[in-house]
mmCIF file of C-alpha atoms in Angstrom:
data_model
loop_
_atom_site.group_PDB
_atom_site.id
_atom_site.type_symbol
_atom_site.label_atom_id
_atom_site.label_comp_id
_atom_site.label_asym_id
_atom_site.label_seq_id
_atom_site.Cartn_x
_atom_site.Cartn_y
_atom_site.Cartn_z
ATOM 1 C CA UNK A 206 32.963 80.010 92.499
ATOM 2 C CA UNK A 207 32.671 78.961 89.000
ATOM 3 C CA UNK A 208 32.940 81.858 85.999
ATOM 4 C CA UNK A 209 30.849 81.296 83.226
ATOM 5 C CA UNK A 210 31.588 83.163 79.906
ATOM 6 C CA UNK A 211 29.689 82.042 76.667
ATOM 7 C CA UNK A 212 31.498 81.984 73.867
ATOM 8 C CA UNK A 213 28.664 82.372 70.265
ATOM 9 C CA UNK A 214 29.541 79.512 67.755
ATOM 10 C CA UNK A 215 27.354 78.278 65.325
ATOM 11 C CA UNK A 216 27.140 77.975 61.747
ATOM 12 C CA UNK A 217 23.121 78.284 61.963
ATOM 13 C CA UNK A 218 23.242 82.125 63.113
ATOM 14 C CA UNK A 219 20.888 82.073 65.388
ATOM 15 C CA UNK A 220 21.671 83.412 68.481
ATOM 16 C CA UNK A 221 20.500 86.569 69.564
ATOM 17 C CA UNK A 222 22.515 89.722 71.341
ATOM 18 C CA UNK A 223 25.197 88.984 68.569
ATOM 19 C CA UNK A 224 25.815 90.300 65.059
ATOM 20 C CA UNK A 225 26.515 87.095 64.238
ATOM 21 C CA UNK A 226 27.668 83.896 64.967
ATOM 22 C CA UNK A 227 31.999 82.316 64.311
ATOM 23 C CA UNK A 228 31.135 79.730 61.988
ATOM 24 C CA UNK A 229 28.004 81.165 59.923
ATOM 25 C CA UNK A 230 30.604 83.178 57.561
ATOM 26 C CA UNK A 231 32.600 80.015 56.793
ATOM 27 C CA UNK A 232 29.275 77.961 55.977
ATOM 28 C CA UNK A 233 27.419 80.765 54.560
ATOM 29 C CA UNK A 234 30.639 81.166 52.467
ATOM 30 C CA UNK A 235 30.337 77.326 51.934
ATOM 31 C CA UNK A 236 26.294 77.242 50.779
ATOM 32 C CA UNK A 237 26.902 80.227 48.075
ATOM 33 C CA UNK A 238 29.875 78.463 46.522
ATOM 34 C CA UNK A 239 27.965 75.107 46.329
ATOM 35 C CA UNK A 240 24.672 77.156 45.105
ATOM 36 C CA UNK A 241 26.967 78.833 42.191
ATOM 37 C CA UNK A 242 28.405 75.483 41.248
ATOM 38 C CA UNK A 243 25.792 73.577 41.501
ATOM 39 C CA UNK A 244 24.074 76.079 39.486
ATOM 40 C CA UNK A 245 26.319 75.842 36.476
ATOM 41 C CA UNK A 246 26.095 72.628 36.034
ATOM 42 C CA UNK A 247 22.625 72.622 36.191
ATOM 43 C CA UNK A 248 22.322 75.532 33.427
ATOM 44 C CA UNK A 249 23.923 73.164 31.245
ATOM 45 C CA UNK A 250 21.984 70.275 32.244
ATOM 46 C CA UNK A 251 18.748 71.971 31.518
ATOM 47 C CA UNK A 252 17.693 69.895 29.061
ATOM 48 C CA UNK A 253 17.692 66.869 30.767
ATOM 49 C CA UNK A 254 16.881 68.134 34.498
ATOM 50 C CA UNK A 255 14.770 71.080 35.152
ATOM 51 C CA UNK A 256 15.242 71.858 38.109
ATOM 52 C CA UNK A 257 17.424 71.701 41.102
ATOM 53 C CA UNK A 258 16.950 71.568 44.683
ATOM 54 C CA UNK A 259 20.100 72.527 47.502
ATOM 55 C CA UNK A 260 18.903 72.092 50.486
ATOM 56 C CA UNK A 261 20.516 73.378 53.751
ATOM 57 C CA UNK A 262 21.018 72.825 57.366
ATOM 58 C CA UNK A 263 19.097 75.446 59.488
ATOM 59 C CA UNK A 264 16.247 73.960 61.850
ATOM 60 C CA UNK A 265 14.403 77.285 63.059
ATOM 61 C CA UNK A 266 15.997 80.168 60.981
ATOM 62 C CA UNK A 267 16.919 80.562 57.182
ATOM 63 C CA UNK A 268 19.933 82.581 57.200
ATOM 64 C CA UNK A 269 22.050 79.515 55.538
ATOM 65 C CA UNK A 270 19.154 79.043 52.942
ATOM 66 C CA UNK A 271 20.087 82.861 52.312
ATOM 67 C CA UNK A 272 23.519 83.066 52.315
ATOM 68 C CA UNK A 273 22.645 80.941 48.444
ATOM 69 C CA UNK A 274 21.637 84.408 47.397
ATOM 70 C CA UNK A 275 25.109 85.195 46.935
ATOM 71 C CA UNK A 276 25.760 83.118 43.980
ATOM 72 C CA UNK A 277 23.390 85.149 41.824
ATOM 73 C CA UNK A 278 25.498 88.230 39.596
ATOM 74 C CA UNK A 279 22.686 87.728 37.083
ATOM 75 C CA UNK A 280 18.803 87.144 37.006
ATOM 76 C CA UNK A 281 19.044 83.732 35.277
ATOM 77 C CA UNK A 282 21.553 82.709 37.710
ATOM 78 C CA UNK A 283 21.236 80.336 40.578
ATOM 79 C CA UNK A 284 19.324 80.479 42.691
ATOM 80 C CA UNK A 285 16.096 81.507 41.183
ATOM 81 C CA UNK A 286 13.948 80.772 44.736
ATOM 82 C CA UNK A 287 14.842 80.345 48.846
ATOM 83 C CA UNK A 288 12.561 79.123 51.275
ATOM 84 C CA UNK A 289 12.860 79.545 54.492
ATOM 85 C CA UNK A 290 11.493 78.369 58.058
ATOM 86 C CA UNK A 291 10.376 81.919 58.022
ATOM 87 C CA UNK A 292 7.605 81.699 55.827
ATOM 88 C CA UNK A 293 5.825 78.454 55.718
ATOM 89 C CA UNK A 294 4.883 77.367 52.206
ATOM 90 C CA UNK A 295 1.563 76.570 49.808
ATOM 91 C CA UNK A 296 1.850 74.123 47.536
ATOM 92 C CA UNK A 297 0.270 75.834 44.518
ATOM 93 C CA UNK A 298 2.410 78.805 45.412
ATOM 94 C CA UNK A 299 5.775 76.559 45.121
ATOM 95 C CA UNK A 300 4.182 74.998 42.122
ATOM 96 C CA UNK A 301 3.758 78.301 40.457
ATOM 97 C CA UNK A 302 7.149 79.909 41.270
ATOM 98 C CA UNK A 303 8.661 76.846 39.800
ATOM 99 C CA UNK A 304 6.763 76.850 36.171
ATOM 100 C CA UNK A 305 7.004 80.469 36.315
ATOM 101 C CA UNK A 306 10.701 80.119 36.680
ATOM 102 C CA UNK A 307 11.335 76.972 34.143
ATOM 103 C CA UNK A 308 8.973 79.414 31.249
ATOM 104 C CA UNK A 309 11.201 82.179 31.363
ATOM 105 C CA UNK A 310 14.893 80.894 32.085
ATOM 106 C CA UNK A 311 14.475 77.676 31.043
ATOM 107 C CA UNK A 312 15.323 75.916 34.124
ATOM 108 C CA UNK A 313 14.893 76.434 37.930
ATOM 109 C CA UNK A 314 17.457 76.561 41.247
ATOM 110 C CA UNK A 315 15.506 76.286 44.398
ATOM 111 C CA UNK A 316 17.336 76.480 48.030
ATOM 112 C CA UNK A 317 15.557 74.966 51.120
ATOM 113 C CA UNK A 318 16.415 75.154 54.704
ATOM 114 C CA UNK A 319 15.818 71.642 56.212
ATOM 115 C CA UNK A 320 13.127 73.633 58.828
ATOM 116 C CA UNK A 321 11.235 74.733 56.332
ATOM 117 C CA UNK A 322 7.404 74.264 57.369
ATOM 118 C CA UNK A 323 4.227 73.562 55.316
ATOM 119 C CA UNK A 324 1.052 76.432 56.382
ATOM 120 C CA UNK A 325 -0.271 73.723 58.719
ATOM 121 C CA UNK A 326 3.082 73.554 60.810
ATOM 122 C CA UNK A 327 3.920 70.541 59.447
ATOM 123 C CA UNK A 328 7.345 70.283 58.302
ATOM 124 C CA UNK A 329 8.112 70.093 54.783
ATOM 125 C CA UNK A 330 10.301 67.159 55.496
ATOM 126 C CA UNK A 331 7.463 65.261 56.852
ATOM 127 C CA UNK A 332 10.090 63.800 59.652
ATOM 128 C CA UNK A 333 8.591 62.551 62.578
ATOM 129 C CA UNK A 334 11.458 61.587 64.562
ATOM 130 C CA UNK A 335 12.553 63.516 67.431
ATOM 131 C CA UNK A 336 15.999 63.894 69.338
ATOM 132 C CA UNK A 337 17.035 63.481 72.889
ATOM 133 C CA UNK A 338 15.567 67.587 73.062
ATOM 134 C CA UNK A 339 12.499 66.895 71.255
ATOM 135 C CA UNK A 340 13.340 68.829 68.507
ATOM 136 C CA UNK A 341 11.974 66.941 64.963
ATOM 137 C CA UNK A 342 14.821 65.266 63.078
ATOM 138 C CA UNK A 343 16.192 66.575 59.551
ATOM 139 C CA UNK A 344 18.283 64.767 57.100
ATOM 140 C CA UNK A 345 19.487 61.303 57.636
ATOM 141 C CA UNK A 346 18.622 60.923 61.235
ATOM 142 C CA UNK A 347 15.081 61.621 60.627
ATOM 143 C CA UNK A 348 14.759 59.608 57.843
ATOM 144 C CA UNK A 349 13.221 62.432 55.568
ATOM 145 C CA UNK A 350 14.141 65.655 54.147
ATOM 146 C CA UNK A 351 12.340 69.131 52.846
ATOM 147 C CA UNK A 352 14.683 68.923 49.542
ATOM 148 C CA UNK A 353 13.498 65.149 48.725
ATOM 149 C CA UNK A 354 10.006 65.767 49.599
ATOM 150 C CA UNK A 355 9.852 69.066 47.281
ATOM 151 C CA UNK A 356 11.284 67.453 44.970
ATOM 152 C CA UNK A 357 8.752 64.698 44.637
ATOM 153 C CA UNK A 358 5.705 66.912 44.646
ATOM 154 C CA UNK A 359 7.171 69.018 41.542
ATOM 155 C CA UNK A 360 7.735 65.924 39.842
ATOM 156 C CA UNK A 361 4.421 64.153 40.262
ATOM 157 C CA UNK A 362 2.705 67.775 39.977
ATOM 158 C CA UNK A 363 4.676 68.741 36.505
ATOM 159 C CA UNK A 364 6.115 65.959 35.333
ATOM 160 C CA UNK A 365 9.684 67.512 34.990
ATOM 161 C CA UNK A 366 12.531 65.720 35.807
ATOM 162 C CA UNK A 367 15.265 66.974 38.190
ATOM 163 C CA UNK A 368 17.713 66.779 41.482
ATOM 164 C CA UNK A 369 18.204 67.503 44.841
ATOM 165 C CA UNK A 370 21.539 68.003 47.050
ATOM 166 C CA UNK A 371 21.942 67.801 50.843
ATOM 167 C CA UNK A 372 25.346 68.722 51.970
ATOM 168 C CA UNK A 373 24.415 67.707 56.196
ATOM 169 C CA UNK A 374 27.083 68.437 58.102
ATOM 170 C CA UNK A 375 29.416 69.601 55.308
ATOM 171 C CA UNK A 376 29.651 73.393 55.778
ATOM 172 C CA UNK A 377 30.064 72.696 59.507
ATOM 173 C CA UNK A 378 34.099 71.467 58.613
ATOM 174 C CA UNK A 379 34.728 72.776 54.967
ATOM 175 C CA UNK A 380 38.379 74.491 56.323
ATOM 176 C CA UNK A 381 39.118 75.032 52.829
ATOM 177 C CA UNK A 382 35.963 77.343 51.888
ATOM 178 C CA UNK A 383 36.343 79.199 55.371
ATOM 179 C CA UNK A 384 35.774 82.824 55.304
ATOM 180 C CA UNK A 385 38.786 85.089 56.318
ATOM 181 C CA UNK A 386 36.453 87.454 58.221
ATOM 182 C CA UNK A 387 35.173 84.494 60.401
ATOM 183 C CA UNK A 388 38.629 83.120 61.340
ATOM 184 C CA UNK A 389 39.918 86.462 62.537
ATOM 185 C CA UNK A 390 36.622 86.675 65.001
ATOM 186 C CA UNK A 391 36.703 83.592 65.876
ATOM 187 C CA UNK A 392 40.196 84.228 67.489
ATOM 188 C CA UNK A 393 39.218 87.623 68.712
ATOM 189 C CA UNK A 394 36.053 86.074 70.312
ATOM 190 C CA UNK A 395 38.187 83.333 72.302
ATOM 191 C CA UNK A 396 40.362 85.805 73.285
ATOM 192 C CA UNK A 397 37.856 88.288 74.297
ATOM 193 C CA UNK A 398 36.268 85.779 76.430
ATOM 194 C CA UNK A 399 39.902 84.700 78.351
ATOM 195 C CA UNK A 400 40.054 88.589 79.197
ATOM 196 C CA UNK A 401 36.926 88.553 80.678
ATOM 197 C CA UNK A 402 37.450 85.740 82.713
ATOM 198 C CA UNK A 403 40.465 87.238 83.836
ATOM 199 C CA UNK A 404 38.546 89.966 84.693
ATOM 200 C CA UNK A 405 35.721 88.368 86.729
ATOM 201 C CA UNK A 406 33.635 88.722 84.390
ATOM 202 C CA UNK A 407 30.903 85.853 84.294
ATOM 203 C CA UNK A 408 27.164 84.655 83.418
ATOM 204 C CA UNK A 409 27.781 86.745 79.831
ATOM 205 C CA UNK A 410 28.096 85.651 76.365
ATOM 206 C CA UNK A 411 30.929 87.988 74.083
ATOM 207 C CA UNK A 412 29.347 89.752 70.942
ATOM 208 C CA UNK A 413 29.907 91.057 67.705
ATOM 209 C CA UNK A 414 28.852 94.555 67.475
ATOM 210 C CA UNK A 415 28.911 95.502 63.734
ATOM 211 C CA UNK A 416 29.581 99.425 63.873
ATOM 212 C CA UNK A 417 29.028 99.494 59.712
ATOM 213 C CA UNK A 418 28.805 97.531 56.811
ATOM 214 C CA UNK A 419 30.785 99.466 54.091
ATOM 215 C CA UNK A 420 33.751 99.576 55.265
ATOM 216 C CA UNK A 421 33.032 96.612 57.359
ATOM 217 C CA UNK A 422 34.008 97.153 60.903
ATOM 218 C CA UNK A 423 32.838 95.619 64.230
ATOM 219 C CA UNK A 424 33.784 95.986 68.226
ATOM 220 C CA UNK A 425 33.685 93.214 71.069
ATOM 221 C CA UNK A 426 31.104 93.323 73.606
ATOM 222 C CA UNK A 427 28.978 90.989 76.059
ATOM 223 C CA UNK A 428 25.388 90.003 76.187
ATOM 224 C CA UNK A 429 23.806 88.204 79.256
ATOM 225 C CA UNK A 430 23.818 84.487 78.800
ATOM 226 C CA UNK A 431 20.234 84.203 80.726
ATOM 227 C CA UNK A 432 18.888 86.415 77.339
ATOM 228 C CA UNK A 433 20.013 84.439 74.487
ATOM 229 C CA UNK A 434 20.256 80.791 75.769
ATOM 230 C CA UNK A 435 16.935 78.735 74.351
ATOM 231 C CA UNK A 436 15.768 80.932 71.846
ATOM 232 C CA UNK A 437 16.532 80.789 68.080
ATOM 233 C CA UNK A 438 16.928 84.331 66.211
ATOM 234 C CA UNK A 439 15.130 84.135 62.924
ATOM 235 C CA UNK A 440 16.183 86.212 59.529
ATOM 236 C CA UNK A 441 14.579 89.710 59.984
ATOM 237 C CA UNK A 442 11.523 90.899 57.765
ATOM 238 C CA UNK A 443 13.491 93.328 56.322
ATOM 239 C CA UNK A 444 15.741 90.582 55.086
ATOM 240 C CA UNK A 445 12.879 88.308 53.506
ATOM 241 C CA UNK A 446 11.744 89.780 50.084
ATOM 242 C CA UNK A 447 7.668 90.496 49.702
ATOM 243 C CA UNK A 448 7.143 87.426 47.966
ATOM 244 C CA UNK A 449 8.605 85.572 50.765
ATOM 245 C CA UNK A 450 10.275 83.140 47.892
ATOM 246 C CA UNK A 451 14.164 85.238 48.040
ATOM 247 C CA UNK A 452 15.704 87.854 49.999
ATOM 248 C CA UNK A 453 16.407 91.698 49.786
ATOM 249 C CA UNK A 454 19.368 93.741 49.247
ATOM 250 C CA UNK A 455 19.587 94.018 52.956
ATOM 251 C CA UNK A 456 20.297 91.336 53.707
ATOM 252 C CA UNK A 457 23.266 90.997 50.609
ATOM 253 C CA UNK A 458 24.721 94.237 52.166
ATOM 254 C CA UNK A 459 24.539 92.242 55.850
ATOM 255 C CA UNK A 460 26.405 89.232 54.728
ATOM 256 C CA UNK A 461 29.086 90.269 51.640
ATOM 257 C CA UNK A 462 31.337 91.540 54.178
ATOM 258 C CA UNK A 463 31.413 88.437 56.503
ATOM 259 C CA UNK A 464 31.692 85.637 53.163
ATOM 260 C CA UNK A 465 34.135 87.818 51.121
ATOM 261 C CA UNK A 466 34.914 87.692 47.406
ATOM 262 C CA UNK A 467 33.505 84.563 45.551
ATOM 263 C CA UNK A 468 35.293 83.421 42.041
ATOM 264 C CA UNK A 469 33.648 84.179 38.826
ATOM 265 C CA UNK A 470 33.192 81.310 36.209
ATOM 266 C CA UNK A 471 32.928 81.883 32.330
ATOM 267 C CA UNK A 472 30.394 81.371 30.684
ATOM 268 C CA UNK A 473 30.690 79.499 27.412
ATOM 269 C CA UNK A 474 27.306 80.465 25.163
#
């Protein structure tokens, strides 16, 4: 008899009948640092570039794309917009946002997730490549990417210059950005799952039950496997701002605790 115990790991947070995910902290952690960075240097750069486009991994859910939120402390910070596979996009809408943005700060920072879908289903990447699961390819394996593609339409549309950034797999094994939250659970998960082994426990999955946010605290549990394998949890509503083009306090409140502190950078005027 064989005893089955799932243990939740990935950076792309989208499993359900858990909190979240060991992994998503570290990259989440990873994405807002690279966001704020990034985001300097294109404040200064402003002149020459005017806009900027990080795009992240995430095929079905935006909570990476989110988890950029977290480099704003001010409204002309980065990032200005997020898009998500949660809310496919218009054209004119993007196109708008992005003059709107460039008029009144003087530049733009735009985060993507690599799923991210026009209103006709098509992806923004336009990849038409498929794995050994079906699933459409993102990023170098398919050839194409939402970050490249967006950036070429607000180019030939406005006639601005500016960038993109994919990072791939890079918050997947960034050790040195990992969050100190995320290592802890990790352990606790792997452990938690030995015990129930040793328990005869089987065909489950072990959770993270958050029991509050401020102070952050959370308890071990178990979800059956049969209930969250196949299906991909998306960011909430509640999580999504109105506008569909950023998120809410929410979801900041949801995800400070799991990412930690990030470093402040002066700013020379």
């Amino acid at each position: 008899e064989l005893t089955c115990i799932g243990i939740p790991k990935t950076v792309d947070n989208d499993l359900y009948g858990t909190d979240h995910t060991p992994g998503f902290p570290s990259a989440a952690r990873y994405i807002a640092i690279s966001v704020q960075q990034a985001g300097r240097l294109a404040a200064d750069m402003q002149r020459v570039d005017k806009y900027v486009i990080f795009q992240t991994i995430g095929r079905d859910s935006g909570w990476l794309a989110a988890a950029g939120a977290l480099a704003k402390n001010r409204p002309e910070d980065a990032p200005h917009l997020i898009y998500m596979p949660e809310r496919p996009l218009n054209r004119g809408t993007i196109l708008k946002d992005v003059t709107s943005t460039i008029k009144n700060i003087g530049w733009c920072s735009i985060v993507i997730g690599e799923g991210t879908l026009w209103e006709d289903g098509t992806p923004v990447s336009a990849g038409s490549t498929r794995d050994n699961f079906a699933n459409t390819e993102f990023g170098a394996m398919g050839g194409a990417s939402a970050a490249f593609n967006l950036h070429r339409l607000i180019n030939k549309e406005t006639g601005y210059r500016g960038e993109f950034q994919i990072t791939e797999s890079l918050p997947m094994c960034a050790i040195d950005r990992a969050s100190e939250a995320d290592l802890n659970e990790a352990y606790t998960c792997g452990r938690t799952a030995v015990e129930y082994a040793l328990r005869e426990i089987s065909g489950v999955m072990v959770s993270i039950d958050r029991l509050s946010s401020e102070p952050y605290r959370v308890k071990y549990g178990n979800f059956p496997l049969a209930e969250t394998a196949g299906k991909a949890k998306p960011l909430p509503d509640n999580f999504i701002s109105s506008g569909g083009n950023f998120i809410t306090e929410e979801f900041l409140t949801y995800i400070r605790p799991l990412v930690g502190r990030l470093d402040e950078y002066s700013i020379l005027l």
